[in-house]
XYZ file of C-alpha atoms in Angstrom:
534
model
C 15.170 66.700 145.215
C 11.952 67.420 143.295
C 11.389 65.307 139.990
C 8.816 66.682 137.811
C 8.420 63.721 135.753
C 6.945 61.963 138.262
C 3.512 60.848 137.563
C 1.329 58.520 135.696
C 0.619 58.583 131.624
C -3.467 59.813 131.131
C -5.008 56.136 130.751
C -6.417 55.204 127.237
C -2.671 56.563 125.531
C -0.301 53.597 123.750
C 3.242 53.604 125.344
C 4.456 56.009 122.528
C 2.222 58.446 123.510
C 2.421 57.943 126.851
C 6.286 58.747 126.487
C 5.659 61.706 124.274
C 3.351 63.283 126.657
C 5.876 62.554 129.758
C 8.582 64.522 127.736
C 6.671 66.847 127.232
C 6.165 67.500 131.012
C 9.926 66.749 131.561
C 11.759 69.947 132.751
C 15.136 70.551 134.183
C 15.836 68.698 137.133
C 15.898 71.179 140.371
C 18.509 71.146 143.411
C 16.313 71.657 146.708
C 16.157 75.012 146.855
C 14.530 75.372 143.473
C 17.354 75.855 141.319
C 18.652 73.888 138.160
C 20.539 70.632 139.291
C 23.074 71.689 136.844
C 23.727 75.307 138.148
C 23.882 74.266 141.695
C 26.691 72.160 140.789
C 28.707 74.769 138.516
C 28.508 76.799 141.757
C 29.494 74.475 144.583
C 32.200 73.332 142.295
C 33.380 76.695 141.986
C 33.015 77.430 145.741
C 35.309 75.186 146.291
C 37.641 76.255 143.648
C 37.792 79.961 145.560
C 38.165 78.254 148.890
C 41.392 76.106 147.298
C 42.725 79.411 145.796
C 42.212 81.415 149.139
C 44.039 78.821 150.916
C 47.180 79.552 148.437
C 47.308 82.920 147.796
C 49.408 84.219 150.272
C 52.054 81.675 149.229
C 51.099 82.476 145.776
C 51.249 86.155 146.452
C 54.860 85.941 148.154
C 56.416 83.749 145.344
C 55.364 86.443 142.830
C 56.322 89.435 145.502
C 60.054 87.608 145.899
C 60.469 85.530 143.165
C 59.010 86.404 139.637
C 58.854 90.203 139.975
C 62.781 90.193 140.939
C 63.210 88.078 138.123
C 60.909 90.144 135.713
C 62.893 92.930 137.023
C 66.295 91.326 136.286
C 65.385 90.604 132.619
C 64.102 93.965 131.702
C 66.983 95.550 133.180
C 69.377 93.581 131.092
C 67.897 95.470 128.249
C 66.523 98.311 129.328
C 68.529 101.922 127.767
C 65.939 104.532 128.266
C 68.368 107.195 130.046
C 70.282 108.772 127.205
C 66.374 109.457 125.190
C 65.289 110.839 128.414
C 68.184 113.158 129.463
C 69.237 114.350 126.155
C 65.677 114.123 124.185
C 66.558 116.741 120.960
C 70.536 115.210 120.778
C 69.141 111.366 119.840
C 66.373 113.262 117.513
C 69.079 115.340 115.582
C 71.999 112.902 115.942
C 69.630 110.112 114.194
C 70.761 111.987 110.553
C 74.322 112.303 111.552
C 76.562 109.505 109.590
C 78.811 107.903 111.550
C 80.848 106.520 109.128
C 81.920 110.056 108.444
C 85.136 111.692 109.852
C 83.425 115.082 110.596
C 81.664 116.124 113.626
C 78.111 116.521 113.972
C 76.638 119.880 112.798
C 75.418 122.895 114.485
C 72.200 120.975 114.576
C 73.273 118.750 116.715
C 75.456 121.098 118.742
C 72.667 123.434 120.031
C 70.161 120.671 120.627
C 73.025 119.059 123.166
C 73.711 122.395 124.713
C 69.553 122.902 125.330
C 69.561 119.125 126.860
C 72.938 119.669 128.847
C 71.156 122.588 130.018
C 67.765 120.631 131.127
C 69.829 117.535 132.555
C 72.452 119.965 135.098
C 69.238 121.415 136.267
C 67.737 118.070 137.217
C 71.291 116.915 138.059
C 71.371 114.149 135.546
C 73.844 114.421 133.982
C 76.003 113.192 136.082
C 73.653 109.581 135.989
C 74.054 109.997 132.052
C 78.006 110.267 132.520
C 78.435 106.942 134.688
C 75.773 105.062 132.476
C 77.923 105.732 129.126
C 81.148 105.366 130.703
C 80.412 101.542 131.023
C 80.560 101.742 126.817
C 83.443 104.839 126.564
C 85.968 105.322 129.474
C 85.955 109.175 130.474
C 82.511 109.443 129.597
C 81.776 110.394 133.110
C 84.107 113.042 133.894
C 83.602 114.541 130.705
C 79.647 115.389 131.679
C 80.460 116.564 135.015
C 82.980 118.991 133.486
C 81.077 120.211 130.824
C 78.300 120.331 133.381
C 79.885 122.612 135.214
C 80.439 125.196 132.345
C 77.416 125.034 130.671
C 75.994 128.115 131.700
C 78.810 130.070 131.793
C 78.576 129.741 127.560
C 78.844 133.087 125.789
C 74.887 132.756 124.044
C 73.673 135.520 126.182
C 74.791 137.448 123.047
C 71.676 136.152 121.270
C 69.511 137.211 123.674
C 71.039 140.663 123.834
C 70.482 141.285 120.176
C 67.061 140.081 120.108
C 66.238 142.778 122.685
C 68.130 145.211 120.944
C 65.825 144.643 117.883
C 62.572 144.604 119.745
C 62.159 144.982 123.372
C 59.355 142.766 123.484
C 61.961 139.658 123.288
C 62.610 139.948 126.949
C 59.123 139.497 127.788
C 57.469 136.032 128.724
C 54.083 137.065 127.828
C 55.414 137.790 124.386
C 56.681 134.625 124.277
C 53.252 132.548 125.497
C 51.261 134.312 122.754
C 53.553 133.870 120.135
C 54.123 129.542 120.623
C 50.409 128.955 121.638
C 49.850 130.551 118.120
C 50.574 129.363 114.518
C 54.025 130.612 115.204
C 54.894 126.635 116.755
C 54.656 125.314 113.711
C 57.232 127.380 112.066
C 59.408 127.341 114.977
C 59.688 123.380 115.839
C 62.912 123.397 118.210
C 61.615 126.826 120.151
C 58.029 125.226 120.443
C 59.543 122.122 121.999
C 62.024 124.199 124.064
C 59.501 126.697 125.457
C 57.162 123.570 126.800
C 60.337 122.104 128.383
C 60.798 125.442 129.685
C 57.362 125.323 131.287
C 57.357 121.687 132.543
C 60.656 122.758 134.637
C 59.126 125.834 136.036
C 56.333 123.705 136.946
C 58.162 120.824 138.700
C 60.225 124.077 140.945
C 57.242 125.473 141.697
C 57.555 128.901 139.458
C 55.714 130.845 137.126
C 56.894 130.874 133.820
C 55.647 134.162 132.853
C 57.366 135.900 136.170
C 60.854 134.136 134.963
C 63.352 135.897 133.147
C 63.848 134.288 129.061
C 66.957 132.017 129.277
C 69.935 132.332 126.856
C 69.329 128.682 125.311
C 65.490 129.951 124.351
C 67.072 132.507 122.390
C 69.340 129.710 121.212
C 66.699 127.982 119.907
C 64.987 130.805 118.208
C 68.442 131.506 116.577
C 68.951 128.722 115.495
C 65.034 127.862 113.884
C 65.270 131.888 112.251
C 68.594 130.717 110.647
C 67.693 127.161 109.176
C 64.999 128.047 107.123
C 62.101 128.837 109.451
C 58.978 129.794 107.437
C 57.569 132.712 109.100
C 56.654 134.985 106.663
C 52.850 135.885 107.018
C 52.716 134.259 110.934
C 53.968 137.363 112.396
C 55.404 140.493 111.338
C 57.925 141.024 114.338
C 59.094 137.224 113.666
C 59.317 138.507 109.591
C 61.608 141.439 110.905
C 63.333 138.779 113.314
C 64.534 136.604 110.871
C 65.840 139.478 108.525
C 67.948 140.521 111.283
C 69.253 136.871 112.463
C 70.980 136.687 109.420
C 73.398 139.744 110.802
C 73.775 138.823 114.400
C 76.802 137.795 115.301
C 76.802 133.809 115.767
C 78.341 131.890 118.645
C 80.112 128.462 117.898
C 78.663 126.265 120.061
C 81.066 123.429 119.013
C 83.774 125.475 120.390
C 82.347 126.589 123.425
C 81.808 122.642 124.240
C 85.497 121.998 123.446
C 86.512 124.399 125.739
C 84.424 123.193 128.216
C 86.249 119.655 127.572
C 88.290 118.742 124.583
C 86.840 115.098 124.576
C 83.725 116.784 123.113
C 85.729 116.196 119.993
C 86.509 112.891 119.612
C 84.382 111.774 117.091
C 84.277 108.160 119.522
C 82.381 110.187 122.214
C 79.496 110.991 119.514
C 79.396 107.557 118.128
C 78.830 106.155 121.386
C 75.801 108.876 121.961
C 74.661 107.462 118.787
C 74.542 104.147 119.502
C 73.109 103.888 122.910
C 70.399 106.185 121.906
C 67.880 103.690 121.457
C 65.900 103.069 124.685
C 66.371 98.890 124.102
C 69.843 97.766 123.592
C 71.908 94.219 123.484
C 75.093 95.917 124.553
C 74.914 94.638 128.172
C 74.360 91.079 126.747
C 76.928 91.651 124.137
C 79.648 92.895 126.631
C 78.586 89.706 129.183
C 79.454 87.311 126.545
C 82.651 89.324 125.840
C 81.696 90.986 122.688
C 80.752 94.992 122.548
C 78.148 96.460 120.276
C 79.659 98.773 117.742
C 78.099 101.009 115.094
C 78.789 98.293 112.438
C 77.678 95.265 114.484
C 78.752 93.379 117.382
C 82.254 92.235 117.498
C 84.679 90.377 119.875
C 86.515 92.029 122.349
C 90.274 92.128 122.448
C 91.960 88.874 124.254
C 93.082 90.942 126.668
C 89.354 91.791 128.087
C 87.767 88.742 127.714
C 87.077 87.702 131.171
C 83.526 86.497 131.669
C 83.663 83.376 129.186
C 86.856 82.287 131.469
C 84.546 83.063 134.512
C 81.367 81.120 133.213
C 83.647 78.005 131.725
C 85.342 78.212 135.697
C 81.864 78.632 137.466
C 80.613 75.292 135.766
C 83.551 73.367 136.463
C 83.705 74.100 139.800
C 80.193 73.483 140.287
C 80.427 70.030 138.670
C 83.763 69.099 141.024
C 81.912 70.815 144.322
C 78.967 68.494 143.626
C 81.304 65.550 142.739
C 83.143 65.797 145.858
C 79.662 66.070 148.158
C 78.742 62.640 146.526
C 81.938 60.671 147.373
C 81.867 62.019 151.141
C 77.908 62.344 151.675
C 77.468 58.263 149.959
C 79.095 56.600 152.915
C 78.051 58.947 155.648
C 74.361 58.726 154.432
C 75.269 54.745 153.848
C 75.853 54.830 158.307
C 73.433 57.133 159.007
C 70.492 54.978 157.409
C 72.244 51.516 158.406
C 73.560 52.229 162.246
C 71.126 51.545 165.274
C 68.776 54.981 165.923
C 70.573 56.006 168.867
C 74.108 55.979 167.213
C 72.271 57.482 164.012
C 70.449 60.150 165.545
C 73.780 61.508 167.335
C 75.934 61.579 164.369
C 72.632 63.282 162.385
C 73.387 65.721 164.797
C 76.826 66.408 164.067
C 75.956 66.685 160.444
C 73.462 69.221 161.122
C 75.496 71.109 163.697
C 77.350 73.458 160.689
C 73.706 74.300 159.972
C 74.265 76.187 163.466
C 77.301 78.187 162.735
C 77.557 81.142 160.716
C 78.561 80.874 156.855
C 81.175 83.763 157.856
C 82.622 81.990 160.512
C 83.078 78.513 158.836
C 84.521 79.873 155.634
C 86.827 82.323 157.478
C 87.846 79.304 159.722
C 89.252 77.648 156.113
C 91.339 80.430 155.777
C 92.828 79.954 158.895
C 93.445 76.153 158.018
C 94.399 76.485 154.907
C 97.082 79.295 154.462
C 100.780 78.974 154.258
C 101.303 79.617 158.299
C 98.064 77.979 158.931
C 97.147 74.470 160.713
C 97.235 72.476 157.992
C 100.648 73.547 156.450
C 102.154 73.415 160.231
C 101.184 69.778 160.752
C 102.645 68.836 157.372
C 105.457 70.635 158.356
C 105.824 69.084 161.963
C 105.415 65.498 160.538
C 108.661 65.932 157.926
C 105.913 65.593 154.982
C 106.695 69.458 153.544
C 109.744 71.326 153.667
C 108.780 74.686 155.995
C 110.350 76.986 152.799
C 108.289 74.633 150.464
C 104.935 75.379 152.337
C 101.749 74.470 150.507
C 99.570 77.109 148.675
C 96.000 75.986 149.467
C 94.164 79.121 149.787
C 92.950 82.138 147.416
C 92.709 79.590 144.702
C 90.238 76.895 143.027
C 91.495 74.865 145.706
C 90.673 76.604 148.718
C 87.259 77.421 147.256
C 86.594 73.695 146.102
C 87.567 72.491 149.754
C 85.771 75.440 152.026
C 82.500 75.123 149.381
C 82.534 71.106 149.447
C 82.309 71.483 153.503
C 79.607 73.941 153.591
C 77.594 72.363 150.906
C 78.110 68.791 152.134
C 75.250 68.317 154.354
C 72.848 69.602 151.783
C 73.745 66.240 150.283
C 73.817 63.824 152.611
C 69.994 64.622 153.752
C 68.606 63.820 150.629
C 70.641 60.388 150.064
C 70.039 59.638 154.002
C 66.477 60.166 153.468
C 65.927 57.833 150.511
C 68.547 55.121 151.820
C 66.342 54.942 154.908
C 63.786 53.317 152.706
C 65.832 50.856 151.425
C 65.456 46.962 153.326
C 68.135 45.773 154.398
C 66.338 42.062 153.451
C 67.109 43.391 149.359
C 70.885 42.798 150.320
C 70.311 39.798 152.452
C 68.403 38.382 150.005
C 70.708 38.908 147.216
C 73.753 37.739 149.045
C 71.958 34.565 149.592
C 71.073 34.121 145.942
C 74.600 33.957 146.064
C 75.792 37.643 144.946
C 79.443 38.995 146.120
C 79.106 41.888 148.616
C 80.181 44.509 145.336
C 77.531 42.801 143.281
C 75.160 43.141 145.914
C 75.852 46.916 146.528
C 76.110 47.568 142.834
C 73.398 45.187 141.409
C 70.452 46.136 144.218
C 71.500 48.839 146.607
C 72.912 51.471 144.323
C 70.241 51.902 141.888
C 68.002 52.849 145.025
C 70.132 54.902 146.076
C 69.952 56.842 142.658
C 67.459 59.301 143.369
C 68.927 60.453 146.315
C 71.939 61.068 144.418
C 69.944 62.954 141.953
C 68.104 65.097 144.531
C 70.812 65.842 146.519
C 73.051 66.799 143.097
C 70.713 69.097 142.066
C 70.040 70.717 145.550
C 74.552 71.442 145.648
C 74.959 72.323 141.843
C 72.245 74.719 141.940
C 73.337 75.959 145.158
C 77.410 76.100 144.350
C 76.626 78.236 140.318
C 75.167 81.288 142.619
C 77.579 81.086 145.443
C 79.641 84.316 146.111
C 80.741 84.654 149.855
C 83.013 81.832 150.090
C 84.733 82.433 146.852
C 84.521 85.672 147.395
C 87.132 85.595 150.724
C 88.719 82.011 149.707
C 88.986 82.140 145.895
C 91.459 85.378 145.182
C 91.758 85.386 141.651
C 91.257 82.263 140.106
C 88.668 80.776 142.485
C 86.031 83.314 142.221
C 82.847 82.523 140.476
C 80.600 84.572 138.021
C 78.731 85.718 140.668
C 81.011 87.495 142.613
C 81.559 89.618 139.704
C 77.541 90.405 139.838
C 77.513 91.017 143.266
C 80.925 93.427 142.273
C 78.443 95.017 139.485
C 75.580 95.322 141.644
C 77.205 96.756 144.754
C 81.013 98.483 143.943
C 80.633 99.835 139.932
C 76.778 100.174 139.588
C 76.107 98.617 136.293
C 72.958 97.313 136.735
C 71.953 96.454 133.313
C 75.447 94.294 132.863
C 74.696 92.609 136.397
C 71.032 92.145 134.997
C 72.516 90.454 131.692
C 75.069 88.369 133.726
C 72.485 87.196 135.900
C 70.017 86.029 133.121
C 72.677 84.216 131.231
C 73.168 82.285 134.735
C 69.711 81.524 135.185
C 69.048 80.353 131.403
C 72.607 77.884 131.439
C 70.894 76.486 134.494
C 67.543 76.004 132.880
C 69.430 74.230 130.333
C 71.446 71.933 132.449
C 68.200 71.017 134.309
C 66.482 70.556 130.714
C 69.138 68.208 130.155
C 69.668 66.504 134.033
C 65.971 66.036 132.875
C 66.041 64.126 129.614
C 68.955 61.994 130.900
C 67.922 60.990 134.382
C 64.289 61.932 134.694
C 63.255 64.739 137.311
C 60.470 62.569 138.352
C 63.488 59.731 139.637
C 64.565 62.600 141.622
C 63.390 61.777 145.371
C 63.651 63.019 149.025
C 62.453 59.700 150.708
């Protein structure tokens, strides 16, 4: 290093000058290749701070990749309502002013903005998406938008479109059309403005030209239907003037009827509620229906008795979870107790054994229970053979909390006694010698000195099988028949068999907070950091 305060004070100066004029010579002090000490170690600190964070990012990279994108995911799904906005864009803008309190049927507002988005969405085949999302909310939902799908453009509106053309020729031609909506004639004519650039986006996305495309029946529709609600076009164009004279004569179609032919559920004033409601593109309905409550148009209320099913499911998933872990502690204490206390060689060959399910397929281990377990199965024949159950009186041991406690306590079992093994192992035996000698009964011994050691095994491996047994599906899934199936097998049902993401989603999240919870509170009772693998 190079000090520049090095040096001698001018003779003839007292030491207060002398120490004035060395500060005043007194710079920075420099690193050896000229730069400020100071900088040179902001640098090299932060050198070192990219060469850490290089050395983690691909671990950092995958736990974001597999873990908190999924779970992002997960959340915004369980809230996310976008599809009825998109597919039917002008029905949630009119149906906004309809009252729902009301007895009567939306208006013809409503009606011809649902027949221009019915027309849009069986284009672009989504209706049918529309149908299965809102048939989660509404049985019959679905089939009703694939019928009326179907029929759509068999309605009788050509009419308009044939007395437009009567009145002016120039109706039938695109190019009439473009010059009038780029004009001040979109103002006056909202819906027809909106419909035309639809119109236009579609042609696009197929590949057409809209001016080489013949005008569709629901443009004319529109223009109807803006002419006859009070469309102020007087001064914008003169044919539009002498348009909206004659709209007043042409003969209407009733587009509410030509729906309710297409299917009569069209007027069940239920169906439009439901539209309503699930309008907005963020809803709580997929929460409200996990707790078992549905979202109405005044509020969320409680489902019928009948249909509440996933409070029973959560209260049984918990239980379970808590008697699955249970068990793995009474039969994973002692064999962890031998493992850490027998010679090496004996030790290492039954560690061996307890590892050796680790080597057989979950499938094959939990279909092997059901073998063992049912009526005709090993079990029930040995009780039978040694007098202990009558052969009509045959035990019932399978497709049923029991079968899943049993089959889940076996699979899950070593995932406890590795933990416990691992911090026994640590324990000297001399604590127990030396306690016994003190004069302490064997119990008092165990209880007094070896047990509290043993503590944060218990609370490793306890974690490690609860968290494990609240997400488990496959073994209640073929074990558990009705009453020994777990939450999660009816997300997995969701996910894979009905499609209802969003309710999966909001299942899911409710798991994952009541877990966060129960480790909140594992946390402020025992203390995570007692929790130990050795």
């Amino acid at each position: 290093m190079t000090d520049q305060t090095a040096g001698t004070a001018p003779a003839g100066l007292s030491p207060d000058e002398a120490r004035r004029a060395d500060a005043a010579h007194t710079g920075p002090m420099l690193a050896a290749d000229g730069t400020p000490l100071k900088k040179s170690l902001a640098r090299a600190l932060r050198r070192q701070k990219l060469r850490a964070l290089a050395l983690i990012a691909p671990l950092l990279i995958f736990v974001l990749v597999t873990f908190v994108v999924p779970i992002g995911d997960m959340l915004l799904r369980s809230v996310q309502n976008g599809i009825v906005a998109d597919t039917l864009p002008e029905t949630v803008e009119t149906l906004s002013d309809w009252d729902h309190d009301g007895t009567a049927l939306p208006g013809d507002d409503v009606w011809t903005a649902f027949y221009i988005d019915m027309w849009f969405a069986v284009e672009r085949k989504e209706h049918t998406r529309l149908g299965t999302r809102l048939n989660y909310e509404l049985t019959g939902m679905s089939s009703m938008f694939r019928k009326t799908g179907r029929q759509v453009d068999r309605f009788d509106t050509d009419v308009y479109g044939e007395q437009f053309v009567a009145l002016d020729p120039s109706w039938g031609q695109p190019q009439s059309w473009a010059a009038m909506l780029d004009g001040p004639a979109a103002d006056a004519l909202p819906l027809t403005a909106r419909t035309w650039e639809r119109w236009k986006d579609f042609n696009a996305e197929e590949g057409d030209k809209v001016l080489e495309e013949d005008i569709p029946d629901f443009l004319f529709t529109a223009l109807y239907h803006d002419l006859t609600h009070g469309a102020e076009v007087e001064g914008v164009s003169d044919r539009l003037s002498a348009a909206k004279a004659a709209a007043a004569e042409f003969e209407p179609v009733d587009l509410s009827a030509q729906f309710a032919d297409a299917d009569e559920d069209l007027g069940n004033i239920d169906v439009w509620k439901t539209l309503q409601l699930y309008s907005p593109r963020v809803t709580s309905g997929y929460f409200a229906n996990s707790v078992d409550m549905q979202l109405t148009p005044d509020g969320i209320e409680a489902r019928p008795e009948n249909q509440q099913i996933y409070g029973i499911l959560f209260k049984r998933t918990l239980f379970m979870s808590l008697v699955i872990t249970g068990s793995c502690i009474l039969l994973a204490y002692p064999v962890a107790w031998l493992l850490s206390n027998l010679p090496m060689r004996t030790a290492n060959l039954l560690m061996i054994l307890v590892l050796l399910p680790f080597w057989t397929s979950l499938l094959v281990r939990t279909s092997a229970w059901k073998v063992m377990l049912q009526q005709q199965g090993v079990i029930n024949d040995v009780l039978v053979w040694l007098g202990l159950v009558a052969d009509d009186a045959r035990l019932t041991m399978i497709n049923n909390q029991f079968g899943t406690i049993v089959a889940m306590t076996h699979i899950l079992l070593p995932f406890m006694i590795l933990p416990m093994y691992s911090v026994m192992s640590t324990i000297p035996p001399s604590y127990l010698r030396a306690a016994k000698s003190l004069g302490a009964t064997n119990w008092t011994a165990f209880w007094r000195v070896y047990f509290p050691q043993s503590v944060p095994g218990i609370g490793a491996g306890s974690i490690l099988v609860f968290i494990l047994a609240i997400g488990y599906y496959i073994t209640p899934e073929i074990v558990g028949g009705n009453t020994g199936t777990f939450i999660s097998n009816r997300i997995a049902y969701h996910i894979s068999s009905s499609l209802n993401w969003g309710l999966a989603a909001a299942l899911g999240t409710i798991l994952l907070a009541v877990v966060l919870v129960l480790y909140w509170a594992y946390d402020k009772i025992v203390g995570i950091d007692n929790v130990k693998l050795g």
